[in-house]
Amino acid sequence: MPYLELKSVSKGYGSDGARTEVLRDVNLAIEQGEFVAIVGYSGAGKTTLMSILAGLIRPDTGSVTLEGREM
């Protein structure tokens, strides 16, 4: 069982007419003690991903699990 896991996570901003999908159907599994680097272009969704992992914002769809407990 992964220490931290994202399953089918999506997040967007804006209204229906001008909605921007920042993350779409992201899956990620991180084992305890594993080192991970999040890299990408400006506007790629790195900060949104980290905010979801930290529990600061909730994904629109999908689930985030930490040590087997859904956040």
N, CA and C of each residue as an Amber inpcrd file, in Angstrom:
protein
   213
   0.8490000  -1.1750000   0.0000000   0.0000000   0.0000000   0.0000000
   0.9000000   1.2460000   0.0000000   0.6930000   2.1760000  -0.9350000
   1.4970000   3.4030000  -0.9780000   1.2700000   4.2770000   0.2530000
   2.2910000   5.0220000   0.6220000   2.1850000   5.9730000   1.7350000
   1.2400000   7.1160000   1.3600000   1.3790000   7.6250000   0.1420000
   0.5410000   8.7120000  -0.3690000   0.0900000   8.3300000  -1.7630000
  -1.2200000   8.4350000  -2.0220000  -1.7420000   7.9990000  -3.3120000
  -2.8230000   8.9440000  -3.8170000  -2.7300000   9.2860000  -5.0900000
  -3.7670000  10.0390000  -5.7860000  -4.3790000   9.1110000  -6.8140000
  -5.7030000   9.0880000  -6.8830000  -6.4030000   8.2600000  -7.8600000
  -7.3590000   9.1360000  -8.6580000  -7.1280000   9.2340000  -9.9530000
  -8.0040000   9.9490000 -10.8940000  -8.3270000  11.3660000 -10.4280000
  -7.3320000  12.0910000  -9.9490000  -7.5320000  13.4460000  -9.4260000
  -7.6040000  14.4540000 -10.5690000  -8.6240000  15.2950000 -10.5280000
  -8.7830000  16.3930000 -11.4830000  -9.1090000  17.6640000 -10.7240000
  -8.6460000  18.7960000 -11.2580000  -8.9250000  20.0940000 -10.6460000
  -8.9460000  21.1450000 -11.7420000  -9.9520000  22.0000000 -11.7020000
 -10.0670000  23.0900000 -12.6580000 -10.4830000  24.3590000 -11.9550000
 -10.3050000  25.4650000 -12.6480000 -10.6640000  26.7770000 -12.1070000
 -11.5180000  27.5200000 -13.1220000 -12.3830000  28.4010000 -12.6290000
 -13.2220000  29.2130000 -13.4970000 -14.6100000  28.6330000 -13.6350000
 -15.4470000  29.3460000 -14.3760000 -16.8240000  28.9030000 -14.5910000
 -16.8920000  28.0200000 -15.8320000 -18.0620000  27.4450000 -16.0760000
 -18.2250000  26.5060000 -17.1900000 -17.7850000  27.0930000 -18.5270000
 -18.1190000  28.3500000 -18.7960000 -17.7760000  28.9650000 -20.0720000
 -16.2980000  29.2490000 -20.2370000 -15.6180000  29.5180000 -19.1210000
 -14.1970000  29.8670000 -19.1800000 -13.3960000  28.9950000 -18.2150000
 -13.7160000  27.7310000 -18.1660000 -13.0650000  26.8160000 -17.2230000
 -11.7230000  26.3300000 -17.7790000 -10.7200000  26.3210000 -16.9090000
  -9.3940000  25.8270000 -17.2630000  -9.0950000  24.5960000 -16.4200000
  -8.8970000  23.4660000 -17.0790000  -8.5350000  22.2320000 -16.3810000
  -7.0340000  22.2600000 -16.1120000  -6.6630000  22.3030000 -14.8480000
  -5.2520000  22.3640000 -14.4720000  -4.6840000  20.9580000 -14.3180000
  -5.4320000  20.0800000 -13.6770000  -5.0400000  18.6760000 -13.5290000
  -6.1730000  17.8190000 -14.0770000  -5.8380000  16.7890000 -14.8360000
  -6.8680000  15.9320000 -15.4000000  -6.4770000  14.4700000 -15.2230000
  -7.2460000  13.7610000 -14.4230000  -7.0970000  12.3150000 -14.2290000
  -5.6660000  11.9210000 -13.8340000  -5.1510000  12.5530000 -12.7740000
  -3.7870000  12.3030000 -12.3020000  -3.7770000  11.1180000 -11.3370000
  -2.8670000  10.1940000 -11.5700000  -2.6420000   9.0560000 -10.6820000
  -1.1980000   9.1100000 -10.2170000  -0.9870000   8.9300000  -8.9130000
   0.3530000   9.0150000  -8.3430000   0.4050000   8.1450000  -7.0970000
   1.4660000   7.3830000  -6.9530000   1.6640000   6.5660000  -5.7530000
   3.0890000   6.7850000  -5.2650000   3.2230000   7.1680000  -3.9970000
   4.5270000   7.4270000  -3.4000000   4.6810000   6.5190000  -2.1810000
   5.7610000   5.7700000  -2.1670000   6.0440000   4.8770000  -1.0450000
   6.7570000   5.6470000   0.0650000   6.6260000   5.1910000   1.2950000
   7.2950000   5.8330000   2.4220000   8.8100000   5.7840000   2.2180000
   9.4740000   6.9180000   2.4410000  10.9140000   7.0180000   2.2740000
  11.3650000   7.3340000   0.8620000  10.4360000   7.3500000  -0.0710000
  10.7600000   7.6310000  -1.4700000  10.9110000   9.1400000  -1.6860000
  11.8670000   9.5390000  -2.5030000  12.0490000  10.9390000  -2.8680000
  11.4160000  11.1770000  -4.2280000  10.6820000  12.2870000  -4.3570000
   9.9820000  12.6070000  -5.5960000  10.2380000  14.0620000  -5.9420000
  10.4640000  14.3460000  -7.2140000  10.6090000  15.7230000  -7.6960000
   9.4530000  16.0230000  -8.6380000   8.7990000  17.1550000  -8.4300000
   7.7140000  17.6050000  -9.3010000   8.2810000  18.7300000 -10.1580000
   8.3920000  18.4970000 -11.4550000   8.9560000  19.4960000 -12.3630000
   7.9930000  19.7290000 -13.5220000   8.0730000  20.9100000 -14.1080000
   7.2340000  21.2230000 -15.2590000   7.2830000  22.6960000 -15.5760000
   6.7080000  23.0250000 -16.7020000   6.6600000  24.4100000 -17.1540000
   5.7700000  25.2490000 -16.2450000   5.9370000  26.5550000 -16.3150000
   5.0620000  27.4840000 -15.6070000   3.6280000  27.2570000 -16.0730000
   2.7160000  27.1310000 -15.1210000   1.3140000  26.9150000 -15.4640000
   0.9450000  25.4620000 -15.6940000   1.8660000  24.5430000 -15.4230000
   1.6050000  23.1230000 -15.6700000   0.7710000  22.4630000 -14.5760000
   0.6130000  23.1320000 -13.4130000  -0.2010000  22.5760000 -12.3360000
   0.5850000  22.0870000 -11.1340000   1.8640000  22.4150000 -11.0590000
   2.6970000  21.9450000  -9.9360000   2.1820000  22.4510000  -8.5960000
   1.8880000  23.7410000  -8.5080000   1.4100000  24.3220000  -7.2460000
   0.0450000  23.7620000  -6.8760000  -0.8190000  23.5820000  -7.8540000
  -2.1320000  22.9870000  -7.5900000  -1.9680000  21.5680000  -7.0650000
  -1.0920000  20.7950000  -7.6790000  -0.8340000  19.4270000  -7.2210000
  -0.3130000  19.4190000  -5.7890000   0.6580000  20.2720000  -5.4900000
   1.2190000  20.3270000  -4.1360000   0.1730000  20.7920000  -3.1220000
  -0.6910000  21.7140000  -3.5110000  -1.7540000  22.1870000  -2.6160000
  -2.7470000  21.0740000  -2.3080000  -3.0430000  20.2420000  -3.2870000
  -3.9230000  19.0930000  -3.0610000  -3.2340000  18.0790000  -2.1470000
  -1.9540000  17.8040000  -2.4030000  -1.2080000  16.8560000  -1.5670000
  -1.1290000  17.3250000  -0.1190000  -1.0340000  18.6450000   0.0820000
  -0.9420000  19.2100000   1.4370000  -2.3070000  19.3280000   2.1070000
  -3.3780000  19.0880000   1.3610000  -4.7180000  19.2010000   1.9250000
  -5.2360000  20.6210000   1.9860000  -4.5870000  21.5520000   1.2860000
  -5.0230000  22.9500000   1.2940000  -6.2340000  23.1760000   0.4050000
  -6.3260000  22.4280000  -0.6880000  -7.4920000  22.4880000  -1.5680000
  -7.9330000  21.0630000  -1.8690000  -9.1950000  20.9180000  -2.2410000
  -9.7450000  19.6050000  -2.5540000  -9.8280000  19.4400000  -4.0670000
  -9.5780000  18.2440000  -4.5450000  -9.7350000  18.0070000  -5.9830000
 -11.2080000  18.0270000  -6.3680000 -11.4960000  18.3600000  -7.6310000
 -12.8760000  18.3160000  -8.1220000 -13.3600000  16.8690000  -8.2140000
 -12.4780000  15.9890000  -8.6450000 -12.8010000  14.5590000  -8.7220000
 -11.5960000  13.7580000  -8.2490000 -11.8290000  12.5120000  -7.9180000
 -10.7520000  11.6250000  -7.4980000 -10.5660000  11.6120000  -5.9930000
  -9.5280000  10.9030000  -5.5640000  -9.2790000  10.7630000  -4.1310000
  -7.7930000  10.8900000  -3.8220000  -7.5220000  11.3490000  -2.5860000
  -6.1630000  11.4550000  -2.0650000  -6.1250000  10.6390000  -0.7820000
  -5.1930000   9.7020000  -0.7040000  -5.0920000   8.8170000   0.4490000
  -3.7040000   8.9420000   1.0680000  -3.6570000   9.1390000   2.3820000
  -2.4040000   9.2250000   3.1280000  -2.4160000   8.1330000   4.1880000
  -1.4570000   7.2470000   4.1350000  -1.3650000   6.1110000   5.0580000
  -2.6760000   5.3300000   5.1360000  -3.3260000   5.1460000   3.9920000
  -4.5470000   4.3690000   3.9300000  -5.8130000   5.1060000   4.3220000
  -5.6900000   6.3850000   4.7130000  -6.8650000   7.1800000   5.1040000
  -7.1160000   8.2630000   4.0670000  -8.3590000   8.3480000   3.6120000
  -8.7000000   9.3680000   2.6190000  -8.6860000  10.7500000   3.2590000
  -8.0760000  11.6860000   2.5680000  -7.9870000  13.0620000   3.0800000
  -9.2210000  13.8480000   2.6660000
